[in-house]
mmCIF file of C-alpha atoms in Angstrom:
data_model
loop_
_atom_site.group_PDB
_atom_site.id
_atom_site.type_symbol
_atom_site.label_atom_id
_atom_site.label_comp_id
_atom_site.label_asym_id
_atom_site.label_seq_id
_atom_site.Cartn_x
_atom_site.Cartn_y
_atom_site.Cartn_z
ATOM 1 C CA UNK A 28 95.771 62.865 118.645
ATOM 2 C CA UNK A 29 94.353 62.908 122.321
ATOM 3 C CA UNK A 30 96.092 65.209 124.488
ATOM 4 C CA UNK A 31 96.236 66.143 128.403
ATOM 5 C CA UNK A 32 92.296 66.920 128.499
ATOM 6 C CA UNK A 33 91.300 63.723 126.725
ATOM 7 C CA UNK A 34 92.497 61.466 128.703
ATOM 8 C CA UNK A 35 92.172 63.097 131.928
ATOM 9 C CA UNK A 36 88.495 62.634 131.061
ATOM 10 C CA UNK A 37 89.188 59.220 129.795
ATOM 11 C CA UNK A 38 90.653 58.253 133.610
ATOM 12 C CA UNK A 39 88.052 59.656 135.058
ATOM 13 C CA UNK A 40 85.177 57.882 133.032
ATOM 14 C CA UNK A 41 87.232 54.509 132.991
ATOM 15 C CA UNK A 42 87.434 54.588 136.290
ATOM 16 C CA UNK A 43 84.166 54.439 137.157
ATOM 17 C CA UNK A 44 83.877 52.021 134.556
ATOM 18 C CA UNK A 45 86.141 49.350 135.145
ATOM 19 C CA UNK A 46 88.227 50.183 138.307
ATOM 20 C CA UNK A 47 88.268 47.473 140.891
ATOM 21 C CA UNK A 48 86.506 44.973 138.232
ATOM 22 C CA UNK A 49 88.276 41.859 136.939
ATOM 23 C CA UNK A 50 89.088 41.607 133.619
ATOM 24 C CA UNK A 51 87.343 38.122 132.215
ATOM 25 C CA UNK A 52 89.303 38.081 128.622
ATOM 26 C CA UNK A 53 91.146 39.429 126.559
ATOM 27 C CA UNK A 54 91.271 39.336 122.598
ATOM 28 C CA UNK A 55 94.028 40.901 120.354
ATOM 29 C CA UNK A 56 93.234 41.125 117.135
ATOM 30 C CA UNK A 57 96.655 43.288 115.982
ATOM 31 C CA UNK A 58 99.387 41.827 117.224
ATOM 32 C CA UNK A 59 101.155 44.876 116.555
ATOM 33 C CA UNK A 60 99.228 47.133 118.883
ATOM 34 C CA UNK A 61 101.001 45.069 122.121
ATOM 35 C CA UNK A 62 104.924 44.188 122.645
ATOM 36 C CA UNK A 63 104.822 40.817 124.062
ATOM 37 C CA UNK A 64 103.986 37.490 122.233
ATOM 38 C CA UNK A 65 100.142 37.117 122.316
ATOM 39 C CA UNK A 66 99.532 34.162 124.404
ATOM 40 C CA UNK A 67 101.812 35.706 127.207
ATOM 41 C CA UNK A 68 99.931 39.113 127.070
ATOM 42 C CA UNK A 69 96.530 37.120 127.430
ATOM 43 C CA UNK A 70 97.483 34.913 130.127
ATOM 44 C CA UNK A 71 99.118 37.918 132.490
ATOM 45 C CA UNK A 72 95.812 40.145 131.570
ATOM 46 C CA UNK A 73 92.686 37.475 132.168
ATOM 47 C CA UNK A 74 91.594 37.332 135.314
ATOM 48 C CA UNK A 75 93.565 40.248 136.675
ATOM 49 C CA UNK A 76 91.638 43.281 138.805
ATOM 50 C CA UNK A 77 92.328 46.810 137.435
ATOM 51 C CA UNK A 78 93.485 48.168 141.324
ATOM 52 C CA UNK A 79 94.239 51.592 139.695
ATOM 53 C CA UNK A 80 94.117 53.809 136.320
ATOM 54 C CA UNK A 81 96.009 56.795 136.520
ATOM 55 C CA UNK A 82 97.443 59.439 133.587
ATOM 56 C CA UNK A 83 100.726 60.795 132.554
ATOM 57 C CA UNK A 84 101.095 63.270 129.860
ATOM 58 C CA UNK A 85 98.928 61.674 127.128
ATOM 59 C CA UNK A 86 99.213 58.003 128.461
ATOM 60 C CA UNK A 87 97.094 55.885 130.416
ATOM 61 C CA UNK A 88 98.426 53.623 133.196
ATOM 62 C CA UNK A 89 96.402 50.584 134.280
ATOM 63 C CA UNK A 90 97.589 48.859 137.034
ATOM 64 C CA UNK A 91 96.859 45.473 137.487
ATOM 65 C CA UNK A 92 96.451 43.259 140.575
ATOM 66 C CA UNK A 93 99.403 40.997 140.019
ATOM 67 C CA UNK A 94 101.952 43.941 139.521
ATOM 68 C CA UNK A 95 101.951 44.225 136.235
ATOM 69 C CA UNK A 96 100.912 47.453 134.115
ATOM 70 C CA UNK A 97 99.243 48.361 130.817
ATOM 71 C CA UNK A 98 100.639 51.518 129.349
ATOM 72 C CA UNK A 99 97.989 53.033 127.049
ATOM 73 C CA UNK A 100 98.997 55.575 124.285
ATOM 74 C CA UNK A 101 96.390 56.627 121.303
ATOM 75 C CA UNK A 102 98.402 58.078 119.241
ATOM 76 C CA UNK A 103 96.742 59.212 115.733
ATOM 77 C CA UNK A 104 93.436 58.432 115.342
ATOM 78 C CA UNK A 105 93.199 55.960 118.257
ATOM 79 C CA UNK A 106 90.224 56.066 120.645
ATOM 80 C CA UNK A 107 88.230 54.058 122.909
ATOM 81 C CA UNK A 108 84.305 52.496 123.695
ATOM 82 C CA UNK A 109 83.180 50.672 126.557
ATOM 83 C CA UNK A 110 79.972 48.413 126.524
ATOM 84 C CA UNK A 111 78.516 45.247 125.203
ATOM 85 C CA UNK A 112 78.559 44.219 122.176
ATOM 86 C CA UNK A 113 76.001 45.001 120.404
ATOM 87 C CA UNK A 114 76.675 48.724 121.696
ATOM 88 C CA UNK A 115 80.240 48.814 119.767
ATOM 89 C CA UNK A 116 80.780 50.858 116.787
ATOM 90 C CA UNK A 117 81.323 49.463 113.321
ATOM 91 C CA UNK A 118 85.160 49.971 113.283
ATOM 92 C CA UNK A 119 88.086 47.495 113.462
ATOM 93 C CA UNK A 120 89.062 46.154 117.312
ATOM 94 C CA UNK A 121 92.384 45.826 118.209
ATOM 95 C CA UNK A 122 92.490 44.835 121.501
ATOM 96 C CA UNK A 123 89.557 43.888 123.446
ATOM 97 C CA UNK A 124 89.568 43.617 127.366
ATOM 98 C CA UNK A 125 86.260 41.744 128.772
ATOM 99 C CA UNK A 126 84.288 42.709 132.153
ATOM 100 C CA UNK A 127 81.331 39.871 131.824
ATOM 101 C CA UNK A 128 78.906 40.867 129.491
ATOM 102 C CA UNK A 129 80.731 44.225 128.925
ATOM 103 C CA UNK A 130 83.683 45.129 126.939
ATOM 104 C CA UNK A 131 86.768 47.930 126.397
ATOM 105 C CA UNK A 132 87.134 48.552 123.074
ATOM 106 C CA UNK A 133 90.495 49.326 122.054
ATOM 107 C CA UNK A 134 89.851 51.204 118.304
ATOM 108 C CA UNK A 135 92.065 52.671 115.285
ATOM 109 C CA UNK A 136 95.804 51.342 116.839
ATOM 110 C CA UNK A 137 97.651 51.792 114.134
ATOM 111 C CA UNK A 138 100.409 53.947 115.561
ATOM 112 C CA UNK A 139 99.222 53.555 119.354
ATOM 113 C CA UNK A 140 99.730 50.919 121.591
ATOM 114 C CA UNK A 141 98.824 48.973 124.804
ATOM 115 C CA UNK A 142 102.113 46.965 126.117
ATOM 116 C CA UNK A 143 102.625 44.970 129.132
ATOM 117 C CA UNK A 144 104.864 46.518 131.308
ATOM 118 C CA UNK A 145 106.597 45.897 134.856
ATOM 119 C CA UNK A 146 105.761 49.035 136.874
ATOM 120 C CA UNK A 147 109.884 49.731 136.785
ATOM 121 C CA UNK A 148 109.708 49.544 132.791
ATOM 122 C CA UNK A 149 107.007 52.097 133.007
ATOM 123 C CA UNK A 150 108.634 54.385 134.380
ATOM 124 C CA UNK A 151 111.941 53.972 132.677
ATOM 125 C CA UNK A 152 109.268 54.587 129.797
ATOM 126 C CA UNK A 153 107.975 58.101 131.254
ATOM 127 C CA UNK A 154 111.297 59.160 132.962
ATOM 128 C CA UNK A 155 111.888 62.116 130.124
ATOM 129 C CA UNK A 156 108.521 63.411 130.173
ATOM 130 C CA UNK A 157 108.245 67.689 131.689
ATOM 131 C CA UNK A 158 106.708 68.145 135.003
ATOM 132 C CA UNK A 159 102.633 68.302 134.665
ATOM 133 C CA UNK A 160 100.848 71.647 133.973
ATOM 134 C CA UNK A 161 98.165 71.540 136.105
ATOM 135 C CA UNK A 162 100.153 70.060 139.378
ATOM 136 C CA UNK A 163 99.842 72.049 142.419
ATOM 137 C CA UNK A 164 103.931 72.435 142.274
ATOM 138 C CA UNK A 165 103.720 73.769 138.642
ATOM 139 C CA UNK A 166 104.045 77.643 139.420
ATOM 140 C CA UNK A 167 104.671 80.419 137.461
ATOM 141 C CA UNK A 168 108.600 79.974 138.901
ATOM 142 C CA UNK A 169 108.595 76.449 137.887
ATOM 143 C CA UNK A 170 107.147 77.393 134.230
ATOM 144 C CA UNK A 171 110.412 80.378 133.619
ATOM 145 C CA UNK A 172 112.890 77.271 134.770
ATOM 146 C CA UNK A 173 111.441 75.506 132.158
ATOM 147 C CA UNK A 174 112.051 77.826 129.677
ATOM 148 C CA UNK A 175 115.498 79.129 130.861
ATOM 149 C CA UNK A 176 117.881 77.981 127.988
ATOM 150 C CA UNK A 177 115.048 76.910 125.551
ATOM 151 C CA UNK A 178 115.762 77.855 121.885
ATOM 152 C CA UNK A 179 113.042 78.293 119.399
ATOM 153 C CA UNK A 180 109.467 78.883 118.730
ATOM 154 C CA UNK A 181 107.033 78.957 121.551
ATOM 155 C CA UNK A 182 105.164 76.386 119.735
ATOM 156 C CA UNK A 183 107.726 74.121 119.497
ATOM 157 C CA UNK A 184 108.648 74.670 123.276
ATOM 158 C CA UNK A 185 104.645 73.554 124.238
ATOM 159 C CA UNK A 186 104.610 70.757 122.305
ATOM 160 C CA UNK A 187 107.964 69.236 123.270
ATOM 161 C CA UNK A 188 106.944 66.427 125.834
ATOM 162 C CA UNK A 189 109.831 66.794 127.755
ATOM 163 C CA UNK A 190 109.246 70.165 128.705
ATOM 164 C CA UNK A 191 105.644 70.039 129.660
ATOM 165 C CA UNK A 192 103.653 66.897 129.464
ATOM 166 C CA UNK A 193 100.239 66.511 127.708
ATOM 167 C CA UNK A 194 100.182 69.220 125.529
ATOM 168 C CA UNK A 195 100.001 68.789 121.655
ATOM 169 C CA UNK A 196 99.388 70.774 118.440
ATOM 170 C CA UNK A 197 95.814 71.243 119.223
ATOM 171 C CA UNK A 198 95.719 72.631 122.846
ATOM 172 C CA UNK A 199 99.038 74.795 122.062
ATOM 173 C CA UNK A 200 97.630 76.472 119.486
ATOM 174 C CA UNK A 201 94.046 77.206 121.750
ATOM 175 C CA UNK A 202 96.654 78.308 124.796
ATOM 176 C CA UNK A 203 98.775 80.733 122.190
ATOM 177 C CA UNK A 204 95.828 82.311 120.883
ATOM 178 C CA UNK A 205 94.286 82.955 124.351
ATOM 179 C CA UNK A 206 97.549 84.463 125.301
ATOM 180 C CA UNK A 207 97.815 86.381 122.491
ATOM 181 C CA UNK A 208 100.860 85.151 121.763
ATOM 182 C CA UNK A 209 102.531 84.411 117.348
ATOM 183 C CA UNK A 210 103.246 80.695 117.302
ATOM 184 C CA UNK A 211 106.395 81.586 115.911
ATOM 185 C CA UNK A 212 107.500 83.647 118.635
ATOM 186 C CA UNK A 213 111.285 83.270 119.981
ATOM 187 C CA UNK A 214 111.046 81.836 123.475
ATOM 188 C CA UNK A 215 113.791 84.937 124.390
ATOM 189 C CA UNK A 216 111.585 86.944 123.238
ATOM 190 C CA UNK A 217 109.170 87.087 125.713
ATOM 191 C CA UNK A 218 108.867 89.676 127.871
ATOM 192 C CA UNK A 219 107.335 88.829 132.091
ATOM 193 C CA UNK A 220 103.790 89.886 130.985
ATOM 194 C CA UNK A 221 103.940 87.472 128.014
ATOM 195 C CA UNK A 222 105.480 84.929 130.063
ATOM 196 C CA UNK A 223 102.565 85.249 132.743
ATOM 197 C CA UNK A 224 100.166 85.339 129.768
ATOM 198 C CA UNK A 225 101.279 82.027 128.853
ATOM 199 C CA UNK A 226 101.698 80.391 132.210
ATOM 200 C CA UNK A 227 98.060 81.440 132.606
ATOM 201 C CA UNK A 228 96.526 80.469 129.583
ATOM 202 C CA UNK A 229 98.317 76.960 130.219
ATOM 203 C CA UNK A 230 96.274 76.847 133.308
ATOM 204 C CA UNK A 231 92.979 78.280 132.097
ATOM 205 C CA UNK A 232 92.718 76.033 128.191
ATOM 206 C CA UNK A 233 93.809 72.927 129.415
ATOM 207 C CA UNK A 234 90.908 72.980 132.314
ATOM 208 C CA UNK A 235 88.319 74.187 129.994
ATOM 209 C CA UNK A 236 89.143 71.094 127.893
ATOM 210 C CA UNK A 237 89.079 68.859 131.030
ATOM 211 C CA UNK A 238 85.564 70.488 131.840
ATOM 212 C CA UNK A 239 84.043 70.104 128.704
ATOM 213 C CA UNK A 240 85.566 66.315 128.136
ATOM 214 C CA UNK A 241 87.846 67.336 125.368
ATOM 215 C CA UNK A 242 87.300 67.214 121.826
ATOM 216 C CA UNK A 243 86.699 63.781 120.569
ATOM 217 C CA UNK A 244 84.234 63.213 118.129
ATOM 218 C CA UNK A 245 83.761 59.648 118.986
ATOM 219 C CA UNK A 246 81.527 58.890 122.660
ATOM 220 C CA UNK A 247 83.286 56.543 124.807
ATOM 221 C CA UNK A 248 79.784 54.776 125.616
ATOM 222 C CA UNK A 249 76.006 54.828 125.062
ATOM 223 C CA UNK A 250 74.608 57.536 125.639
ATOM 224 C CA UNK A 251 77.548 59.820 126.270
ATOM 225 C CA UNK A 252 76.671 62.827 127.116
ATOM 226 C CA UNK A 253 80.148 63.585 128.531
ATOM 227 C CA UNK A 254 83.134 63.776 126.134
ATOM 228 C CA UNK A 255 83.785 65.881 123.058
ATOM 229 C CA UNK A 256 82.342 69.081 124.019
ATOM 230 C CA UNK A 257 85.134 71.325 124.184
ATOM 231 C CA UNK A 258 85.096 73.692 120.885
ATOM 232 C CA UNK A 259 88.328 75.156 119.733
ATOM 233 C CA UNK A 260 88.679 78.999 119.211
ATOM 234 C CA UNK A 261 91.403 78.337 116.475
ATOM 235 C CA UNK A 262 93.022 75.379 115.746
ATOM 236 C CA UNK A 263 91.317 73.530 112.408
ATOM 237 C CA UNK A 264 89.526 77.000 111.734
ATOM 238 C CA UNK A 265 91.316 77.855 108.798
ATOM 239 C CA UNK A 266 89.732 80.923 107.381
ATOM 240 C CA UNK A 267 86.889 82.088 109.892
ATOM 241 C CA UNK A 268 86.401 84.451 112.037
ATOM 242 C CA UNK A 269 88.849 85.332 115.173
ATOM 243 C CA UNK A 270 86.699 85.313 118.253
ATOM 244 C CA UNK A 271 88.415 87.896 119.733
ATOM 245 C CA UNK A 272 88.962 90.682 116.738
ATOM 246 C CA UNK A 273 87.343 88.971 114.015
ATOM 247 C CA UNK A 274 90.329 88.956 111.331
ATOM 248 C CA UNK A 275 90.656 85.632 109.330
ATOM 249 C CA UNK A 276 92.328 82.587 111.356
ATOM 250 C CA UNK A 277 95.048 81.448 109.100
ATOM 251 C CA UNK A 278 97.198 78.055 109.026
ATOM 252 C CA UNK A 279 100.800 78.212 108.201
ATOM 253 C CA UNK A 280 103.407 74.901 109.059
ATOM 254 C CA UNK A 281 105.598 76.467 112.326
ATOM 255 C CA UNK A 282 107.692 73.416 113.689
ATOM 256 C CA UNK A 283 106.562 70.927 111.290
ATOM 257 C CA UNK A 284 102.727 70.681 112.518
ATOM 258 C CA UNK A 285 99.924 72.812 110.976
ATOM 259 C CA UNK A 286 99.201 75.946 112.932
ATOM 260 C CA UNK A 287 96.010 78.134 113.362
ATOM 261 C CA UNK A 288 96.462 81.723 114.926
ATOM 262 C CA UNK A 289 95.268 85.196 114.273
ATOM 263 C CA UNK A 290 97.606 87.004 112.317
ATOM 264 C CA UNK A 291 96.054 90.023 114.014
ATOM 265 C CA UNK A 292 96.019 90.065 117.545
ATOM 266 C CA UNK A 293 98.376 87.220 118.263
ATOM 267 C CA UNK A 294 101.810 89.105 118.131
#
């Protein structure tokens, strides 16, 4: 699933793509992948400008001309491409929003979702969501108050949306291990140093991501040279080599999601 550094870079790229353009149509080929009947959700979409694309946690906002918004979430195995048509890749299109001669590709909705949304509804929709990580007023003071009171792992605290936004079972298992920090791990347990450890490996893995586009596999256009370069020190590397001390990476199930650490010099 995409997480904080994916779709930052996805903003960024989209909005050099398609901000300020109108979009010329739309096509919906899953009617399940919006929330509004499908003649309504074409009708408010063609024709509209894209005045602004921002992020929050793992969604996408686009706002659109006339008021409206289009909240973007990926979910499993959803991604994007942008170009023409004879650029796409040979997968199933849900949704398809038109710029003239080129195209956003909307690909692999079957849990994700683009709705329609009044800029009030979109909010109501994001309202729970934890404070970002990289904001300038998320401090190490701001990270212990969201902590205070928390029960459980610390992976289970990272992943839980509405204590920190963006983060998901691949990037908290990449900030534990550069922390040095057992998944499993009481939050109570930690002592300041661990705490600080944390805060700053928050800060350090999730802008490595951002500055390497993330790690999706699939290119979000022709020729890109951009996205899916970030490599993972643990997470998915079942049985090789720690790059830190060596020992074997192991994968156990720690809050219901499959974990990689170092059994050795993550305590």
């Amino acid at each position: 699933m995409p997480e904080l550094p994916e779709m930052e870079t996805y903003k960024t790229l989209l909005r050099s793509f398609i901000g300020g353009r109108k979009i010329t149509d739309v096509a919906i080929q899953r009617e399940k992948s919006i929330n509004v009947a499908v003649e309504r959700f074409v009708n408010e979409v063609s024709n509209q400008t894209i005045q602004k694309i921002s992020r929050r946690a793992k969604y996408l906002v686009f706002q659109l001309e006339n008021g409206s918004c289009l909240l973007l979430h990926l979910m499993l195995g959803g991604w994007m491409f942008f170009g023409k048509e004879e650029d796409k890749p040979e997968r199933t299109i849900q949704v398809k929003l038109s710029f003239g001669d080129q195209h956003l590709f909307f690909i692999g909705l079957r849990l994700g979702y683009l709705h329609l949304l009044s800029p009030e509804m979109v909010d109501e929709e994001l309202e729970k969501i934890g404070p970002e990580p990289l904001a300038p007023a998320f401090t190490l003071e701001a990270f212990h108050q969201r902590l205070e009171k928390r029960k459980g792992t610390m992976k289970s605290v990272l992943i839980n949306q509405e204590v920190l936004a963006g983060i998901g079972n691949r990037y908290s298992d990449e900030i534990l291990w550069h922390a040095e920090i057992h998944p499993n791990k009481k939050v109570h347990e930690l002592n300041e140093s661990q705490s600080l450890r944390v805060f700053e490996s928050i800060q350090f893995i999730l802008r490595k991501g951002i500055e390497q586009g993330g790690y999706m596999e699939n290119p979000l256009f022709k020729g890109d040279g951009k996205t899916g370069h970030y490599q993972m020190f643990v997470h998915d590397k079942e049985g090789e080599q720690c790059p830190r001390c060596h020992a074997q990476i192991i994968k156990e199930e720690i809050s219901s999601r499959k974990t990689f650490f170092c059994p050795n010099c993550q305590q």
